[in-house]
């Protein structure tokens, strides 16, 4: 191992070392400052990847520090920092104290980071499962809520099945091609029936991680049962990491045998996700089903097989991360006063809790694709890339389903502002929550109104 190899691995060492240090020191130093330590570690990681390493590939570690990997690491680290800010007050209220929570958040971020830097299928699989293992713990972290434990068990069982599909698929690919390298992995499988079957299994596993139909049924249950800050972190990090995984696999140009599968995944996810969300009265379940549709739009962008389509997919992954953090950060504040799970219990909250309700409304407008938010710009980029790639019918279906989605998003906003607020007490966000909500709300508007800086970064990462 050389100095250049260590340089490339520094982000992983910061995250893993910090998680281990917090766990060990937390056992002997009881304090509530470990969340702050986790935030410092994630910000250090994001700052470190701002510099270019002397070499971009570490063959002995099967890692690479490409511009795309560094961009994803910065996104994942800042997502974790925002999730820790949102979690601090909510964890205190639910008795989730100590070092386990921030250490697990860092461990999940470590897995996503390793995935984005992987140069072979084995490291990619280990990174993905390390991230998912962290989420198994986080989803079930609130031991006082039975629904949280139930959600954790469901996620564990479904995740284990998806991991088995992925591992079996990678094994078949290796048996057919004799290679685990991610470079031209799909091209190596061309004409090899065993490898083709392997890629079918790999796609099933990826569809689960990305909540694509028909592997989406776990999503509303987990969104409903997990603590709100964990749901924010899960929806932002896991979706972003899976998009990074797909970009490591998919070639530019002809997608070959994977194209029709991706086409159906995109179509079914956009249609089924939006129709199912229309029928929901519980806000969290509605957002769970809507995330299925949102990932369908990402699959539509990837289907183009062009650099423009891939940049649109990453842009939307970033936008979705910010929108999810803002939405579930606000929901964490709103649920604190026992407002219930459905929109009936949220009537008039816009006047009783104006800050949290305003942030939630902004996130919902963005998810619906209302200008000038990040959601509007992201959908515009996706549909433009799809039409340029000749996927006109699918793009039209996407536009129509996006129009349908405006109904159920705006129904929540109507409930917040168009009804009598009643006399129940209002809840104000804590200072840490306020920082996170202001930052994510501002990001929704800035990324949507001035997308050029992010698009320039994406152009450099995905030329």
XYZ file of C-alpha atoms in Angstrom:
463
model
C 0.000 0.000 0.000
C 1.385 3.394 -1.003
C 0.885 6.914 0.339
C -1.377 7.610 -2.649
C -3.529 4.630 -1.679
C -3.865 5.970 1.855
C -4.721 9.416 0.501
C -7.599 7.918 -1.473
C -8.808 5.963 1.549
C -8.770 8.944 3.943
C -12.562 9.626 3.684
C -13.234 6.019 4.665
C -10.731 6.223 7.516
C -12.308 9.433 8.859
C -15.809 7.920 8.885
C -14.830 4.468 10.172
C -12.330 5.841 12.709
C -14.834 8.379 14.020
C -17.592 5.758 14.327
C -15.259 3.426 16.227
C -13.917 6.219 18.452
C -17.433 7.411 19.319
C -18.494 3.859 20.206
C -15.428 3.189 22.388
C -15.247 6.576 24.100
C -19.014 6.699 24.533
C -18.847 3.583 26.681
C -16.665 5.365 29.272
C -17.577 9.057 28.797
C -21.340 9.577 29.097
C -22.226 12.812 27.314
C -24.748 14.077 24.786
C -22.035 15.661 22.641
C -21.469 12.625 20.393
C -23.956 13.932 17.850
C -21.750 17.011 17.497
C -18.698 14.783 17.067
C -20.491 12.907 14.286
C -21.343 16.168 12.520
C -17.702 17.280 12.711
C -16.560 13.952 11.212
C -18.975 14.200 8.289
C -18.066 17.818 7.566
C -14.343 16.897 7.674
C -15.010 14.126 5.161
C -16.872 16.467 2.823
C -14.051 19.018 3.095
C -11.336 16.411 2.439
C -12.785 15.265 -0.893
C -12.649 18.839 -2.165
C -8.988 18.276 -3.007
C -7.671 16.171 -5.872
C -5.551 13.158 -4.824
C -2.097 12.508 -6.394
C -3.534 9.368 -8.027
C -7.202 8.606 -8.611
C -7.038 4.794 -8.430
C -5.798 2.522 -5.637
C -5.677 -0.966 -7.269
C -4.592 -2.735 -4.086
C -7.689 -1.429 -2.271
C -10.041 -1.736 -5.277
C -10.986 1.907 -4.687
C -11.015 4.978 -6.915
C -11.257 8.666 -6.100
C -12.762 9.861 -9.364
C -14.523 13.249 -9.612
C -17.856 11.410 -9.557
C -16.888 9.474 -6.416
C -15.730 12.635 -4.644
C -18.981 14.400 -5.560
C -21.048 11.532 -4.156
C -18.937 11.399 -0.967
C -19.530 15.106 -0.362
C -23.281 14.623 -0.917
C -23.445 11.604 1.405
C -21.428 13.326 4.146
C -23.521 16.491 4.110
C -26.681 14.373 4.093
C -25.458 12.587 7.230
C -24.629 15.920 8.882
C -28.144 17.225 8.179
C -29.687 13.987 9.458
C -27.731 14.257 12.719
C -28.886 17.861 13.165
C -32.508 16.823 12.644
C -32.153 13.829 14.967
C -30.710 15.477 18.086
C -33.929 16.831 19.643
C -36.082 13.966 18.419
C -33.700 11.405 19.927
C -33.682 13.230 23.273
C -37.493 13.216 23.357
C -37.618 9.480 22.651
C -34.841 8.512 25.057
C -32.357 7.615 22.315
C -29.285 8.894 24.059
C -25.659 7.912 23.920
C -23.174 7.062 21.239
C -24.956 4.298 19.281
C -27.028 6.546 17.052
C -24.290 8.874 15.693
C -21.854 5.953 15.369
C -24.393 4.008 13.288
C -25.086 7.038 11.094
C -21.338 7.317 10.403
C -21.133 3.578 9.703
C -23.978 3.776 7.159
C -22.264 6.761 5.516
C -19.028 4.753 5.430
C -20.830 2.015 3.478
C -22.261 4.480 0.948
C -18.826 6.093 0.564
C -17.117 2.738 -0.049
C -19.768 1.896 -2.641
C -19.216 5.119 -4.574
C -15.433 4.484 -4.654
C -15.625 0.794 -5.638
C -13.802 -0.525 -8.693
C -15.058 -4.088 -8.469
C -18.366 -5.782 -7.760
C -17.243 -7.261 -4.430
C -16.344 -3.891 -2.840
C -19.546 -2.458 -4.280
C -21.580 -5.229 -2.633
C -19.782 -4.881 0.704
C -20.294 -1.099 0.708
C -23.974 -1.417 -0.137
C -24.601 -4.003 2.564
C -22.579 -2.069 5.157
C -24.842 0.911 4.524
C -27.988 -1.222 4.653
C -26.865 -2.946 7.866
C -26.627 0.475 9.499
C -30.191 1.233 8.427
C -31.483 -2.047 9.905
C -30.313 -0.727 13.293
C -31.468 2.860 12.807
C -35.002 1.925 11.685
C -35.533 -0.123 14.877
C -33.670 2.335 17.131
C -36.798 3.679 18.905
C -37.415 0.743 21.260
C -40.466 2.417 22.844
C -42.479 2.230 19.608
C -43.658 -1.220 18.551
C -44.143 -0.020 14.996
C -40.449 0.914 14.847
C -39.348 -2.606 15.802
C -41.816 -4.063 13.307
C -40.452 -1.811 10.556
C -36.893 -2.804 11.447
C -37.759 -6.509 11.231
C -39.518 -6.082 7.874
C -36.581 -4.121 6.513
C -34.131 -6.754 7.750
C -36.045 -9.640 6.160
C -36.617 -7.894 2.837
C -33.052 -6.559 2.820
C -31.671 -10.038 3.397
C -33.607 -11.333 0.394
C -32.339 -8.449 -1.761
C -28.758 -9.058 -0.583
C -29.120 -12.723 -1.544
C -30.267 -11.727 -5.049
C -27.322 -9.351 -5.403
C -24.758 -11.866 -4.143
C -26.144 -14.648 -6.333
C -26.156 -12.338 -9.348
C -22.555 -11.280 -8.765
C -21.590 -14.929 -8.389
C -23.213 -15.833 -11.709
C -21.515 -12.886 -13.402
C -18.141 -14.065 -12.087
C -18.875 -17.643 -13.133
C -19.707 -16.489 -16.645
C -16.980 -13.916 -17.212
C -14.233 -14.730 -14.693
C -14.035 -11.055 -13.677
C -15.312 -8.907 -10.807
C -14.100 -5.642 -12.316
C -16.691 -2.892 -12.723
C -14.941 -1.623 -15.854
C -17.055 -2.708 -18.824
C -18.828 -5.250 -16.595
C -21.979 -5.271 -18.732
C -20.004 -5.532 -21.976
C -18.116 -8.554 -20.612
C -21.457 -10.251 -19.999
C -22.618 -9.740 -23.606
C -23.414 -13.086 -25.275
C -22.889 -15.026 -22.036
C -26.155 -16.590 -20.852
C -24.927 -17.321 -17.324
C -23.752 -13.734 -16.859
C -27.024 -12.419 -18.299
C -29.002 -14.379 -15.721
C -26.670 -12.954 -13.094
C -27.446 -9.412 -14.175
C -31.154 -10.200 -13.893
C -30.611 -11.084 -10.235
C -28.446 -7.981 -9.692
C -31.195 -5.775 -11.103
C -33.751 -7.309 -8.744
C -31.513 -6.420 -5.802
C -30.980 -2.880 -7.086
C -34.734 -2.452 -7.666
C -35.277 -3.248 -3.974
C -32.697 -0.708 -2.824
C -34.159 1.956 -5.114
C -37.820 1.087 -4.249
C -38.722 0.348 -7.844
C -41.892 -1.606 -8.693
C -42.351 -4.566 -8.111
C -39.711 -4.583 -5.323
C -41.216 -1.546 -3.577
C -43.665 -2.965 -1.022
C -41.334 -2.474 1.940
C -41.095 1.282 1.386
C -44.383 2.653 2.857
C -44.110 0.396 5.919
C -40.566 1.541 6.669
C -41.411 5.199 6.036
C -44.339 4.835 8.439
C -42.556 2.921 11.197
C -39.061 4.415 11.370
C -38.359 7.577 13.410
C -38.886 10.611 11.160
C -35.179 11.683 11.125
C -34.165 8.111 10.244
C -36.688 8.093 7.403
C -35.157 11.345 6.144
C -31.666 9.824 6.259
C -32.799 6.516 4.752
C -34.640 8.083 1.823
C -31.798 10.486 1.045
C -28.714 8.298 1.518
C -29.944 4.921 0.291
C -31.469 6.344 -2.875
C -28.378 8.442 -3.626
C -26.055 5.483 -3.033
C -28.109 3.234 -5.307
C -27.994 5.855 -8.070
C -24.194 5.914 -7.622
C -24.190 2.118 -7.896
C -26.169 2.199 -11.158
C -23.824 4.793 -12.631
C -20.859 2.550 -11.808
C -22.502 -0.259 -13.752
C -24.282 1.360 -16.692
C -22.236 2.160 -19.794
C -22.730 5.257 -21.916
C -24.552 4.406 -25.142
C -26.331 1.126 -25.811
C -27.554 -0.452 -22.565
C -28.045 -3.807 -24.286
C -30.195 -6.426 -22.571
C -30.636 -4.273 -19.469
C -32.588 -1.633 -21.393
C -36.039 -3.310 -21.598
C -35.869 -4.234 -17.902
C -35.036 -0.650 -16.943
C -37.836 0.587 -19.239
C -40.476 -1.479 -17.434
C -39.087 -0.583 -14.010
C -39.365 3.129 -14.874
C -42.891 2.825 -16.310
C -44.355 0.709 -13.495
C -42.711 2.808 -10.771
C -44.044 6.110 -12.147
C -47.591 4.784 -12.630
C -48.006 2.470 -9.621
C -46.185 4.785 -7.210
C -48.322 7.800 -8.039
C -51.637 5.894 -8.123
C -50.908 4.240 -4.778
C -49.930 7.595 -3.246
C -53.280 9.032 -4.372
C -55.126 6.559 -2.146
C -53.178 7.293 1.038
C -54.480 9.357 3.945
C -51.397 8.963 6.140
C -48.733 11.473 5.178
C -45.747 9.216 5.738
C -47.201 6.359 3.679
C -48.073 8.847 0.935
C -44.455 10.027 0.884
C -43.311 6.398 0.833
C -45.335 5.591 -2.265
C -44.390 8.916 -3.850
C -40.708 7.988 -3.393
C -41.400 4.951 -5.588
C -42.646 7.281 -8.318
C -39.724 9.694 -7.797
C -37.246 6.845 -8.324
C -39.174 5.913 -11.467
C -38.246 9.343 -12.846
C -34.584 8.650 -11.996
C -34.808 5.312 -13.843
C -36.261 7.199 -16.834
C -33.204 9.474 -16.883
C -30.821 6.505 -16.673
C -32.667 4.801 -19.512
C -31.367 7.442 -21.931
C -27.862 5.951 -21.723
C -26.373 9.405 -22.302
C -24.102 11.597 -20.194
C -26.904 14.178 -20.110
C -29.332 11.595 -18.773
C -26.861 10.455 -16.116
C -26.252 14.050 -15.024
C -30.030 14.546 -14.789
C -30.313 11.412 -12.631
C -27.625 12.633 -10.221
C -29.141 16.119 -10.132
C -32.498 14.618 -9.191
C -30.887 12.356 -6.593
C -29.360 15.451 -4.965
C -32.659 17.335 -5.186
C -34.591 14.385 -3.760
C -32.147 14.100 -0.863
C -32.656 17.750 0.041
C -36.438 17.521 -0.361
C -36.633 14.382 1.826
C -34.487 15.896 4.570
C -36.652 19.035 4.591
C -39.940 17.107 4.532
C -39.142 14.575 7.242
C -37.263 17.131 9.324
C -40.462 19.190 9.384
C -42.563 16.086 10.071
C -40.371 15.315 13.105
C -41.271 18.738 14.528
C -44.968 18.487 13.627
C -45.424 14.991 15.089
C -43.942 16.112 18.411
C -47.245 17.671 19.496
C -49.179 14.465 18.809
C -50.821 15.699 15.636
C -51.483 12.175 14.406
C -50.507 10.344 11.277
C -53.042 11.517 8.703
C -53.882 14.880 7.202
C -57.004 15.231 9.365
C -54.791 15.642 12.424
C -52.684 18.273 10.677
C -55.523 20.692 9.956
C -54.491 24.285 10.585
C -50.902 23.483 11.526
C -49.711 26.115 9.073
C -50.892 28.784 11.505
C -49.880 27.011 14.732
C -46.408 25.839 13.598
C -45.641 28.182 10.715
C -41.928 27.413 10.370
C -42.186 23.614 10.237
C -45.366 23.693 8.154
C -43.797 26.217 5.772
C -40.729 24.039 5.268
C -42.900 20.955 4.726
C -45.028 22.862 2.205
C -41.927 23.997 0.327
C -40.649 20.393 0.189
C -44.045 19.164 -1.054
C -44.166 21.851 -3.737
C -40.687 20.741 -4.828
C -41.668 17.059 -4.886
C -44.671 17.998 -7.027
C -42.351 19.809 -9.444
C -43.631 23.328 -8.883
C -41.202 26.062 -10.110
C -38.790 27.496 -9.092
C -37.847 24.594 -6.851
C -35.194 21.889 -7.283
C -37.926 19.360 -8.071
C -39.089 21.368 -11.073
C -35.581 21.773 -12.517
C -34.799 18.106 -11.885
C -37.919 16.867 -13.644
C -37.269 19.280 -16.532
C -33.751 17.840 -16.977
C -35.041 14.259 -16.792
C -37.838 14.693 -19.326
C -35.528 16.636 -21.661
C -32.903 13.866 -21.542
C -35.549 11.192 -22.130
C -37.053 13.000 -25.132
C -33.596 13.565 -26.651
C -32.908 9.835 -26.257
C -36.104 8.969 -28.151
C -38.126 7.861 -25.127
C -40.998 10.200 -26.011
C -43.935 7.942 -24.938
C -42.334 7.212 -21.574
C -41.512 10.907 -21.074
C -45.161 11.834 -21.788
C -46.339 9.249 -19.260
C -43.853 10.707 -16.780
C -45.173 14.231 -17.314
C -48.779 13.061 -16.891
C -48.013 11.144 -13.690
C -46.093 14.143 -12.343
C -49.200 16.258 -12.949
C -51.308 13.689 -11.068
C -48.893 13.772 -8.133
C -49.586 17.471 -7.603
C -53.050 16.501 -6.234
C -51.877 14.474 -3.259
C -48.952 16.753 -2.419
C -51.097 19.882 -2.498
C -53.856 18.149 -0.495
C -51.473 18.150 2.481
C -50.720 21.854 1.989
C -54.475 22.598 1.859
C -54.963 20.722 5.128
C -52.142 22.724 6.738
C -53.428 26.159 5.776
C -57.097 26.043 4.747
C -58.647 24.831 8.008
C -59.280 26.047 11.543
C -56.124 25.536 13.634
C -58.047 24.546 16.784
C -56.558 25.057 20.241
C -53.810 22.426 20.543
C -50.321 23.588 21.455
C -47.788 24.461 18.774
C -44.283 23.013 18.610
C -41.211 24.994 17.688
C -38.088 23.405 16.214
C -34.919 23.237 18.276
C -31.921 25.374 17.192
C -30.286 22.336 15.507
C -33.533 21.502 13.688
C -33.907 25.141 12.652
C -30.431 25.123 11.100
C -31.180 21.917 9.190
C -34.605 23.106 7.996
C -33.275 26.502 6.905
C -30.343 24.884 5.078
C -32.467 22.296 3.263
C -35.227 24.788 2.475
C -32.683 27.248 1.061
C -31.045 24.447 -0.942
C -34.408 23.543 -2.516
C -34.771 27.112 -3.793
C -31.115 27.778 -4.669
C -30.586 24.520 -6.562
C -33.842 25.078 -8.408
C -33.326 28.742 -9.223
C -29.576 28.706 -9.882
C -28.764 25.156 -11.044
C -25.654 26.172 -13.024
C -22.997 25.589 -10.279
C -24.287 22.071 -9.565
C -24.626 21.336 -13.278
C -21.002 22.417 -13.820
C -19.888 20.003 -11.080
C -21.919 17.247 -12.704
C -20.468 18.046 -16.139
C -16.951 17.657 -14.693
C -17.866 14.407 -12.933
C -19.806 12.881 -15.832
C -18.277 14.270 -19.053
